[in-house]
Short mmCIF file of C-alpha atoms in Angstrom, two decimals:
data_model
loop_
_atom_site.label_atom_id
_atom_site.label_comp_id
_atom_site.label_asym_id
_atom_site.label_seq_id
_atom_site.Cartn_x
_atom_site.Cartn_y
_atom_site.Cartn_z
CA MET A 1 108.74 122.95 111.45
CA ASP A 2 107.34 121.38 108.48
CA GLU A 3 109.68 120.88 105.67
CA LYS A 4 106.80 120.52 102.88
CA LYS A 5 107.54 122.49 99.95
CA ILE A 6 105.03 125.18 98.91
CA SER A 7 103.65 124.62 95.42
CA VAL A 8 103.01 127.55 93.02
CA LYS A 9 100.90 126.76 89.97
CA VAL A 10 100.54 129.64 87.57
CA CYS A 11 97.74 129.19 85.16
CA LEU A 12 98.70 129.63 81.70
CA GLY A 13 95.16 128.86 80.09
CA THR A 14 93.88 131.37 77.61
CA THR A 15 91.89 133.62 79.77
CA CYS A 16 94.65 133.89 82.35
CA PHE A 17 97.32 134.16 79.76
CA VAL A 18 95.71 137.06 78.08
CA MET A 19 94.95 138.77 81.34
CA GLY A 20 98.30 138.80 82.48
CA SER A 21 99.79 135.58 83.38
CA ALA A 22 102.34 136.04 80.71
CA ASN A 23 103.87 138.59 82.98
CA LEU A 24 103.90 136.11 85.99
CA GLN A 25 106.03 133.73 84.25
CA GLU A 26 109.03 135.76 85.68
CA LEU A 27 108.17 133.92 88.87
CA ILE A 28 109.68 130.85 87.37
CA GLU A 29 112.89 132.52 87.73
CA THR A 30 112.50 135.16 90.62
CA VAL A 31 111.04 132.66 93.39
CA PRO A 32 113.96 130.23 93.14
CA ALA A 33 116.52 132.96 93.45
CA LYS A 34 114.44 134.35 96.58
CA TYR A 35 113.41 131.36 98.54
CA GLY A 36 115.65 128.43 97.20
CA ASP A 37 113.78 125.18 97.45
CA LYS A 38 111.45 125.58 99.88
CA VAL A 39 108.92 126.85 96.98
CA ASP A 40 108.22 125.13 93.48
CA VAL A 41 106.96 127.23 90.99
CA MET A 42 105.57 125.98 87.48
CA GLY A 43 103.07 126.63 85.00
CA VAL A 44 99.97 124.83 84.48
CA PRO A 45 97.92 124.31 81.19
CA CYS A 46 94.51 125.35 82.92
CA LEU A 47 93.42 125.55 86.71
CA GLY A 48 89.92 125.51 85.41
CA LEU A 49 88.94 128.25 87.55
CA CYS A 50 87.87 130.88 84.82
CA SER A 51 85.04 128.71 83.63
CA ILE A 52 83.46 128.07 87.01
CA ASP A 53 83.97 131.55 88.78
CA TRP A 54 81.15 133.35 87.55
CA GLU A 55 82.78 136.59 88.15
CA PHE A 56 85.11 135.69 85.39
CA SER A 57 87.22 138.90 85.44
CA LYS A 58 89.31 137.75 88.43
CA ALA A 59 91.76 136.07 85.94
CA PRO A 60 94.88 135.70 86.07
CA TYR A 61 94.73 132.82 88.76
CA VAL A 62 97.51 131.30 90.65
CA LYS A 63 97.30 128.63 93.31
CA VAL A 64 99.73 128.87 96.24
CA ASP A 65 99.40 125.26 97.71
CA ASP A 66 95.56 125.31 98.22
CA GLU A 67 94.90 128.71 98.22
CA VAL A 68 93.79 130.54 94.93
CA VAL A 69 95.21 133.95 94.30
CA LYS A 70 92.71 135.97 92.27
CA GLU A 71 93.76 138.68 89.90
CA ALA A 72 97.15 137.49 90.51
CA THR A 73 100.17 140.09 90.37
CA VAL A 74 103.87 139.17 91.01
CA GLU A 75 103.63 141.10 94.46
CA LYS A 76 100.16 139.21 95.59
CA VAL A 77 102.07 135.70 94.68
CA LEU A 78 105.09 136.85 96.66
CA LYS A 79 102.72 137.92 99.60
CA ALA A 80 101.01 134.86 99.63
CA ILE A 81 104.23 132.62 99.65
CA ASP A 82 105.44 134.75 102.71
CA GLU A 83 102.44 134.37 104.41
CA LYS A 84 102.42 130.48 103.95
CA LEU A 85 106.13 130.34 104.92
CA ALA A 86 105.29 132.24 108.06
CA GLN A 87 102.36 129.88 108.93
CA GLN A 88 104.78 126.95 108.45
CA GLU A 89 107.24 128.47 110.94
CA LYS A 90 104.78 128.75 113.57
CA MET B 1 96.54 105.74 48.74
CA PHE B 2 97.36 109.24 49.54
CA ILE B 3 98.23 111.62 46.54
CA ASP B 4 101.03 113.93 47.77
CA ILE B 5 101.36 116.79 45.33
CA ASP B 6 103.25 119.86 45.18
CA CYS B 7 104.68 122.38 42.26
CA SER B 8 107.86 124.49 42.61
CA GLN B 9 108.34 127.17 40.37
CA MET B 10 111.08 129.82 39.58
CA LYS B 11 110.64 133.06 37.37
CA LYS B 12 112.62 133.66 34.27
CA TYR B 13 115.60 135.87 34.89
CA ASN B 14 114.58 139.74 35.34
CA GLN B 15 110.83 138.90 35.10
CA ASN B 16 108.47 139.72 38.05
CA ALA B 17 105.76 137.34 37.00
CA TYR B 18 105.59 133.65 36.64
CA GLY B 19 104.89 132.61 33.05
CA ASP B 20 104.12 128.95 34.12
CA TYR B 21 100.65 128.44 36.02
CA PHE B 22 99.86 125.51 38.15
CA VAL B 23 96.43 124.83 39.68
CA SER B 24 95.46 121.76 41.72
CA LYS B 25 92.25 120.80 43.56
CA ARG B 26 91.24 117.87 45.68
CA TYR B 27 87.86 116.64 46.02
CA PRO B 28 87.75 114.81 49.20
CA ASP B 29 84.22 113.46 48.86
CA GLU B 30 85.20 111.60 45.48
CA ALA B 31 88.63 110.75 46.57
CA ARG B 32 89.81 112.73 43.49
CA LEU B 33 92.52 115.14 42.51
CA ILE B 34 92.74 117.35 39.39
CA ALA B 35 95.69 119.18 38.60
CA VAL B 36 96.98 121.35 35.61
CA LEU B 37 100.19 122.71 34.60
CA SER B 38 100.35 125.23 31.87
CA ASP B 39 103.04 127.32 30.10
CA GLY B 40 102.03 130.65 28.59
CA LEU B 41 103.52 131.81 25.31
CA GLY B 42 106.71 134.34 26.13
CA SER B 43 107.44 135.39 29.56
CA GLY B 44 106.39 137.86 32.36
CA ILE B 45 103.02 139.15 32.59
CA LYS B 46 101.74 138.33 29.30
CA ALA B 47 102.65 134.67 29.89
CA ASN B 48 101.40 134.72 33.23
CA ILE B 49 97.73 135.77 31.77
CA LEU B 50 97.84 133.08 29.07
CA SER B 51 98.93 129.98 31.09
CA CYS B 52 96.65 131.13 33.97
CA MET B 53 93.70 131.59 31.72
CA THR B 54 94.44 128.06 30.04
CA ALA B 55 94.94 126.28 33.39
CA THR B 56 91.91 127.48 35.36
CA MET B 57 89.41 127.11 32.35
CA LEU B 58 90.89 123.53 31.78
CA LEU B 59 90.43 122.86 35.64
CA GLN B 60 86.96 124.16 35.55
CA PHE B 61 85.89 122.11 32.32
CA ILE B 62 87.25 118.79 34.02
CA GLU B 63 85.83 119.27 37.57
CA ASN B 64 82.32 119.95 36.16
CA GLY B 65 82.43 116.26 34.98
CA GLN B 66 79.98 117.23 32.09
CA ILE B 67 82.69 116.18 29.47
CA PRO B 68 85.64 113.83 29.93
CA ILE B 69 89.27 115.18 30.31
CA ARG B 70 90.03 114.33 26.86
CA LYS B 71 87.27 116.01 25.54
CA ALA B 72 88.03 119.18 27.42
CA ALA B 73 91.58 119.14 26.40
CA GLU B 74 90.65 118.41 22.85
CA ILE B 75 88.15 121.53 22.96
CA ILE B 76 90.81 123.96 24.48
CA MET B 77 93.63 122.57 22.09
CA ASN B 78 91.27 123.42 19.17
CA SER B 79 90.51 126.92 20.32
CA LEU B 80 93.68 128.26 21.71
CA PRO B 81 94.69 131.01 19.37
CA VAL B 82 98.08 131.28 17.89
CA CYS B 83 100.40 134.31 18.45
CA LYS B 84 100.34 136.82 15.52
CA VAL B 85 103.99 137.38 15.98
CA ARG B 86 105.69 134.33 16.75
CA ARG B 87 103.19 131.85 15.00
CA ILE B 88 103.01 129.45 17.73
CA SER B 89 100.70 128.51 20.15
CA TYR B 90 99.39 130.62 22.90
CA SER B 91 99.92 128.21 25.64
CA THR B 92 100.66 124.62 26.37
CA PHE B 93 99.33 122.15 29.02
CA SER B 94 99.49 118.88 30.98
CA ALA B 95 96.39 118.01 32.76
CA ILE B 96 95.92 115.20 35.19
CA ASP B 97 92.51 113.75 36.81
CA CYS B 98 93.38 111.21 39.14
CA ASP B 99 91.98 109.32 42.15
CA ASP B 100 92.86 107.66 45.55
CA TYR B 101 92.67 104.11 43.94
CA GLY B 102 95.25 104.63 41.49
CA ASN B 103 93.20 105.34 38.23
CA ALA B 104 94.68 108.49 36.10
CA LYS B 105 93.94 110.11 33.26
CA ILE B 106 96.50 112.67 31.87
CA VAL B 107 96.50 114.67 28.59
CA GLU B 108 99.45 116.66 27.35
CA GLU B 109 99.68 119.31 24.56
CA GLY B 110 103.15 120.89 23.84
CA ASN B 111 104.77 120.39 27.29
CA PRO B 112 107.33 118.07 28.03
CA GLU B 113 106.29 114.33 28.33
CA PHE B 114 105.95 113.65 31.83
CA LEU B 115 107.99 111.15 33.99
CA TRP B 116 106.07 108.02 35.64
CA ILE B 117 108.48 106.33 37.94
CA ARG B 118 107.93 102.89 39.69
CA ASP B 119 110.68 101.29 41.94
CA ASN B 120 113.12 103.97 40.62
CA GLU B 121 112.56 102.96 36.94
CA VAL B 122 111.12 104.99 34.34
CA MET B 123 107.69 103.32 32.76
CA THR B 124 106.77 103.75 29.31
CA PRO B 125 103.02 104.15 29.37
CA GLU B 126 100.86 103.70 26.19
CA TYR B 127 99.11 106.51 24.69
CA GLU B 128 96.68 107.69 21.93
CA THR B 129 97.48 110.71 19.88
CA ILE B 130 94.80 113.32 19.11
CA GLN B 131 95.23 115.71 16.07
CA SER B 132 93.94 118.94 16.19
CA LYS B 133 91.24 119.31 13.69
CA THR B 134 92.18 123.23 13.58
CA PHE B 135 95.63 123.38 13.61
CA LYS B 136 98.15 121.21 11.84
CA ASN B 137 101.13 121.49 14.16
CA ARG B 138 98.89 120.61 17.37
CA LYS B 139 98.57 117.24 18.95
CA MET B 140 97.88 116.08 22.06
CA LYS B 141 98.66 112.73 24.05
CA VAL B 142 96.02 110.93 26.18
CA TYR B 143 97.06 108.51 29.00
CA LYS B 144 95.29 106.09 30.92
CA LEU B 145 97.29 104.70 33.65
CA LYS B 146 96.95 102.36 36.93
CA LEU B 147 99.07 103.49 39.47
CA LYS B 148 100.42 101.70 42.69
CA LEU B 149 101.77 102.31 45.82
CA GLY B 150 105.00 104.20 45.89
CA ASP B 151 104.40 105.46 42.18
CA ARG B 152 105.48 108.93 41.08
CA LEU B 153 104.52 111.31 38.47
CA ILE B 154 106.74 114.11 37.53
CA PHE B 155 105.38 116.93 35.01
CA CYS B 156 107.73 119.86 34.02
CA SER B 157 107.63 122.91 31.98
CA ASP B 158 110.39 123.16 29.16
CA GLY B 159 112.21 125.67 31.18
CA VAL B 160 113.44 122.32 33.26
CA THR B 161 114.09 120.27 29.95
CA GLN B 162 115.68 123.12 28.28
CA ALA B 163 117.73 124.31 31.17
CA GLY B 164 121.46 124.97 30.34
CA LEU B 165 120.66 125.09 26.44
CA GLY B 166 123.35 126.70 24.56
CA GLY B 167 125.41 126.94 27.66
CA GLY B 168 128.86 125.37 28.29
CA ARG B 169 128.40 121.78 29.31
CA LEU B 170 125.20 120.88 28.06
CA LYS B 171 124.80 122.22 24.44
CA LEU B 172 121.12 120.88 23.96
CA GLY B 173 120.25 121.54 27.57
CA LEU B 174 119.27 119.15 30.35
CA ARG B 175 116.68 117.24 28.06
CA ARG B 176 114.55 114.50 29.27
CA ASP B 177 117.33 112.19 29.79
CA GLY B 178 119.34 114.30 32.06
CA LEU B 179 116.03 114.91 34.10
CA ILE B 180 115.74 111.02 34.75
CA VAL B 181 119.20 110.96 35.81
CA LEU B 182 118.80 113.86 38.20
CA VAL B 183 115.60 112.44 39.65
CA LYS B 184 116.69 108.67 39.74
CA ASP B 185 119.86 109.83 41.65
CA LYS B 186 117.74 111.73 44.04
CA LEU B 187 115.49 109.01 44.68
CA SER B 188 118.16 106.42 45.16
CA GLU B 189 119.27 108.69 47.74
CA GLN B 190 116.34 109.52 49.55
CA ALA B 191 113.47 107.03 48.23
CA ASP B 192 110.69 108.53 50.53
CA ILE B 193 111.31 112.37 49.56
CA SER B 194 107.97 114.24 49.72
CA SER B 195 106.56 115.73 46.55
CA SER B 196 107.54 119.53 47.74
CA GLU B 197 111.13 118.44 48.53
CA LEU B 198 111.58 116.76 45.20
CA SER B 199 109.87 119.31 43.18
CA GLN B 200 112.10 121.89 44.76
CA TYR B 201 114.99 119.98 44.29
CA ILE B 202 114.26 119.83 40.29
CA VAL B 203 114.00 123.37 39.94
CA ASN B 204 116.79 124.37 41.85
CA GLN B 205 119.15 121.79 39.88
CA ALA B 206 117.54 123.10 36.79
CA ARG B 207 118.61 126.64 37.84
CA ASN B 208 122.15 125.45 38.84
CA ILE B 209 122.90 124.25 35.21
CA GLU B 210 121.79 127.58 33.43
CA THR B 211 124.78 130.13 32.75
CA ASP B 212 125.12 132.36 35.79
CA ARG B 213 122.38 130.43 37.16
CA HIS B 214 120.00 132.76 35.61
CA PRO B 215 116.74 130.95 34.45
CA LYS B 216 116.29 131.35 30.53
CA ASP B 217 112.77 130.47 30.78
CA ASP B 218 110.40 129.90 33.60
CA ILE B 219 110.95 126.63 35.18
CA SER B 220 108.10 124.60 36.95
CA ALA B 221 108.21 121.16 38.26
CA CYS B 222 105.15 119.33 39.66
CA VAL B 223 105.36 116.17 41.55
CA LEU B 224 102.79 113.57 42.40
CA TYR B 225 103.55 110.84 44.79
CA PHE B 226 100.96 108.00 45.72
CA ARG B 227 101.71 106.81 49.18
CA GLU B 228 100.40 105.58 52.34
CA PRO B 229 98.72 108.53 54.06
CA ARG B 230 100.07 109.93 57.39
CA GLU B 231 97.30 110.36 59.86
CA SER B 232 97.10 112.88 62.40
CA LEU B 233 94.33 113.79 64.89
CA ILE B 234 93.91 117.05 66.73
CA PHE B 235 91.75 117.12 69.95
CA THR B 236 90.77 121.04 70.87
CA GLY B 237 87.94 121.80 73.09
CA PRO B 238 85.93 120.04 75.78
CA PRO B 239 82.92 118.21 74.51
CA TYR B 240 79.49 119.71 74.92
CA HIS B 241 78.39 116.79 76.93
CA GLN B 242 80.81 116.18 79.93
CA GLN B 243 79.34 112.53 80.63
CA LYS B 244 81.09 111.74 77.28
CA ASP B 245 84.55 112.73 78.34
CA ALA B 246 85.55 109.10 78.99
CA GLU B 247 84.23 108.05 75.53
CA TYR B 248 86.02 110.98 73.51
CA ALA B 249 89.33 110.15 75.57
CA ARG B 250 89.18 106.64 74.75
CA MET B 251 88.83 107.44 70.90
CA PHE B 252 91.66 109.74 71.02
CA ASP B 253 93.64 107.25 72.85
CA ASN B 254 92.77 104.36 70.11
CA PHE B 255 93.70 106.66 67.11
CA LYS B 256 96.64 105.32 65.28
CA GLY B 257 98.80 108.09 64.09
CA LYS B 258 100.08 111.34 65.57
CA LYS B 259 98.32 113.32 68.03
CA ALA B 260 98.03 116.47 69.43
CA ILE B 261 95.89 118.51 71.87
CA CYS B 262 95.23 122.24 71.72
CA GLY B 263 93.54 123.39 74.98
CA GLY B 264 94.36 123.57 78.63
CA THR B 265 91.00 122.29 79.51
CA THR B 266 91.21 119.48 77.04
CA ALA B 267 94.72 118.64 78.01
CA ASN B 268 93.46 118.42 81.75
CA LEU B 269 90.50 116.02 80.43
CA ILE B 270 92.36 113.77 78.64
CA SER B 271 94.90 113.54 81.47
CA ARG B 272 92.26 112.78 84.23
CA GLU B 273 90.45 110.04 82.04
CA LEU B 274 93.47 108.25 80.75
CA ASN B 275 95.40 108.97 84.18
CA ARG B 276 98.46 110.45 82.52
CA PRO B 277 100.18 113.17 83.99
CA ILE B 278 100.85 116.51 82.20
CA THR B 279 104.15 118.39 82.67
CA MET B 280 104.65 122.07 81.46
CA ASP B 281 107.67 123.25 79.56
CA THR B 282 109.74 125.19 81.94
CA THR B 283 111.08 127.70 79.69
CA ILE B 284 109.31 131.00 79.72
CA SER B 285 107.01 131.20 76.97
CA ILE B 286 108.22 133.10 73.74
CA GLY B 287 106.58 136.07 72.52
CA LYS B 288 102.60 136.03 72.88
CA LEU B 289 101.96 132.23 73.30
CA PRO B 290 101.91 129.97 76.43
CA ALA B 291 104.50 127.35 76.08
CA CYS B 292 103.96 123.63 75.21
CA SER B 293 103.30 120.86 77.87
CA TYR B 294 104.09 117.13 77.56
CA MET B 295 101.94 114.13 78.07
CA ASP B 296 102.89 110.30 77.32
CA GLY B 297 101.38 109.11 74.17
CA VAL B 298 100.75 112.64 72.83
CA ASP B 299 103.16 114.23 70.26
CA LEU B 300 102.10 117.99 71.10
CA VAL B 301 100.32 119.76 73.65
CA THR B 302 99.54 123.41 73.72
CA GLU B 303 97.03 126.12 74.62
CA GLY B 304 94.22 126.55 73.09
CA ILE B 305 92.46 129.61 71.10
CA LEU B 306 95.64 131.72 71.24
CA THR B 307 98.00 129.10 69.64
CA LEU B 308 95.13 128.11 67.21
CA THR B 309 94.48 131.61 66.12
CA LYS B 310 98.54 132.20 65.73
CA THR B 311 98.94 128.84 63.77
CA LEU B 312 96.19 129.79 61.15
CA GLU B 313 97.97 133.20 60.89
CA TYR B 314 101.23 131.50 59.91
CA LEU B 315 99.72 128.86 57.75
CA GLU B 316 98.00 131.85 55.57
CA SER B 317 101.35 133.86 55.39
CA ASN B 318 103.51 130.91 54.63
CA THR B 319 105.58 131.28 57.74
CA THR B 320 107.39 128.21 58.98
CA ASP B 321 110.38 127.41 61.22
CA ILE B 322 109.08 129.48 64.37
CA ASP B 323 110.19 128.53 67.74
CA ASN B 324 106.90 128.56 69.42
CA ALA B 325 103.90 126.36 70.32
CA ALA B 326 102.01 127.50 67.16
CA GLY B 327 105.32 127.02 65.04
CA LYS B 328 105.17 123.43 66.36
CA LEU B 329 101.75 123.06 65.29
CA VAL B 330 102.45 124.35 62.00
CA LYS B 331 105.16 121.64 61.52
CA PHE B 332 102.62 118.87 63.07
CA LEU B 333 99.93 119.75 60.42
CA LEU B 334 102.17 120.20 57.44
CA ASP B 335 104.00 116.67 58.27
CA SER B 336 100.54 115.03 57.97
CA ASP B 337 98.44 113.89 54.93
CA CYS B 338 95.11 113.33 56.43
CA ILE B 339 94.31 115.78 59.27
CA ASN B 340 91.21 114.93 61.64
CA PHE B 341 90.12 117.62 64.18
CA MET B 342 87.89 116.44 67.10
CA VAL B 343 86.52 119.86 68.07
CA GLY B 344 84.55 120.21 71.61
CA ALA B 345 81.77 122.53 71.02
CA LYS B 346 81.61 123.95 74.82
CA LEU B 347 82.30 127.39 75.38
CA ASN B 348 84.09 129.04 78.07
CA GLN B 349 82.03 132.12 79.01
CA ALA B 350 85.21 133.73 80.50
CA HIS B 351 86.62 134.28 76.88
CA TYR B 352 83.87 136.48 75.87
CA ASP B 353 84.33 138.76 78.79
CA PRO B 354 84.44 142.37 77.10
CA ALA B 355 87.11 143.23 79.64
CA LEU B 356 89.67 140.77 78.00
CA PRO B 357 92.55 142.89 76.25
CA ILE B 358 92.12 140.72 73.20
CA GLU B 359 89.37 139.29 71.20
CA ILE B 360 88.99 135.84 71.37
CA GLU B 361 87.74 134.06 68.33
CA ILE B 362 85.30 131.20 68.73
CA ARG B 363 86.97 127.91 68.17
CA LYS B 364 84.74 126.30 65.65
CA ASN B 365 85.44 129.64 63.25
CA ILE B 366 89.12 129.12 63.67
CA ILE B 367 89.28 125.17 62.92
CA LYS B 368 86.96 126.05 59.85
CA LYS B 369 89.04 128.36 58.43
CA MET B 370 92.28 126.40 59.45
CA ALA B 371 90.54 123.36 57.38
CA ASN B 372 89.92 125.57 54.19
CA VAL B 373 93.88 126.84 54.19
CA LEU B 374 94.91 123.26 54.81
CA GLN B 375 92.75 121.73 51.96
CA ASP B 376 93.27 124.87 49.45
CA LYS B 377 96.68 125.90 49.97
CA TYR B 378 98.35 122.68 51.42
CA PHE B 379 96.20 120.11 49.54
CA LYS B 380 95.70 118.21 52.87
CA LYS B 381 92.66 116.10 53.37
CA VAL B 382 90.86 117.43 56.62
CA SER B 383 87.86 115.96 58.28
CA ILE B 384 86.20 117.63 61.39
CA GLN B 385 84.03 116.14 64.08
CA TYR B 386 82.29 118.05 66.56
CA MET B 387 81.40 116.95 69.83
#
């Protein structure tokens, strides 16, 4: 089993913040409580995705390792983490 | 030299308007500053109108530059009417026209003599007296000074020098001598005190010696402090030409003074070009603003537009001491004298998506408004460079 920690980066740039990443900040508290030290959650100043994704309105963005979660919600992010953990256990 | 200027005022007890009026204006292109303090006859609304008219008229006369300050003041002195009831002058004034090189011209009519302090000693400048041709009891003093780094000038209304008049301890009031002792004591305790703190201190002390701490007259203290400027730089927004990122990052790095970055993309740009990691504050953002980040060699890193918009709001409404990113930016700005903005002109299309729940302003406009507030309200020197 791979012991590498999963990194979760919540974009707190302008677009993502107004589109709801302000509410995703609760992940910073809930994720460690749920997964312990298997997952690292942090806010980042900007993932730079809104300006290159020409569909724009997919903000807020969260990165779970290299996978981008578009229109992220707490549920979507938790699901992505679960999938990553399941993959690691295989 | 930078001229740190501020004025603190207190109303006469039971009045709802200030009877003294202070106005000042900086002219960055000419490195010049003009300030006028006027004390209107009586108190309340009437005094407010009289002093406001005198001060603003005098400022406009001087700023036009068509006539020298001395002539402008003389015209005003000769034309100010006399109160029918009390038979005394309608208002008194002090005006100063000075520059960053330490040249100062001062005229006084009726206000208490100003204090000139150098190395904690009171200087005695020479002056010329001009007698009014129309009113026998009016004369003004004209001074021409050469100021040095560290000098201070203190102008007061008679509410300060007459504070405590007729009371228990100081029968004749604070007077000029009392004011000198007060100011010297404060300066020996805190040699580099800002003008805003010193003027506030004088006004509070004057109020404290009044019976029941009720000011019997309007109290105003205006302080000018000639000192080395505190420079700061704010980099916000990615540059229009991406190929120049490295050049701008170097400029930012080479700046001597305090530095701030406002914007996630801008922070990433500097981090990439200077190879310095960013760490974000782990505390959950308070209110409606994203938290600050940290980077070596940068004093403050915040999100862009939202924080700038909030900062402008705080500056306009005099809101300080707020514990969020905008509050920190307000403190950063107010602790500087010369503020330089590097504003990237690139737009992020995503900010203008109508689906966004709030309207996001264009960066250039916010910075322009902020520069105006910082200049007009907080007397800062501001320069903006678009990239």
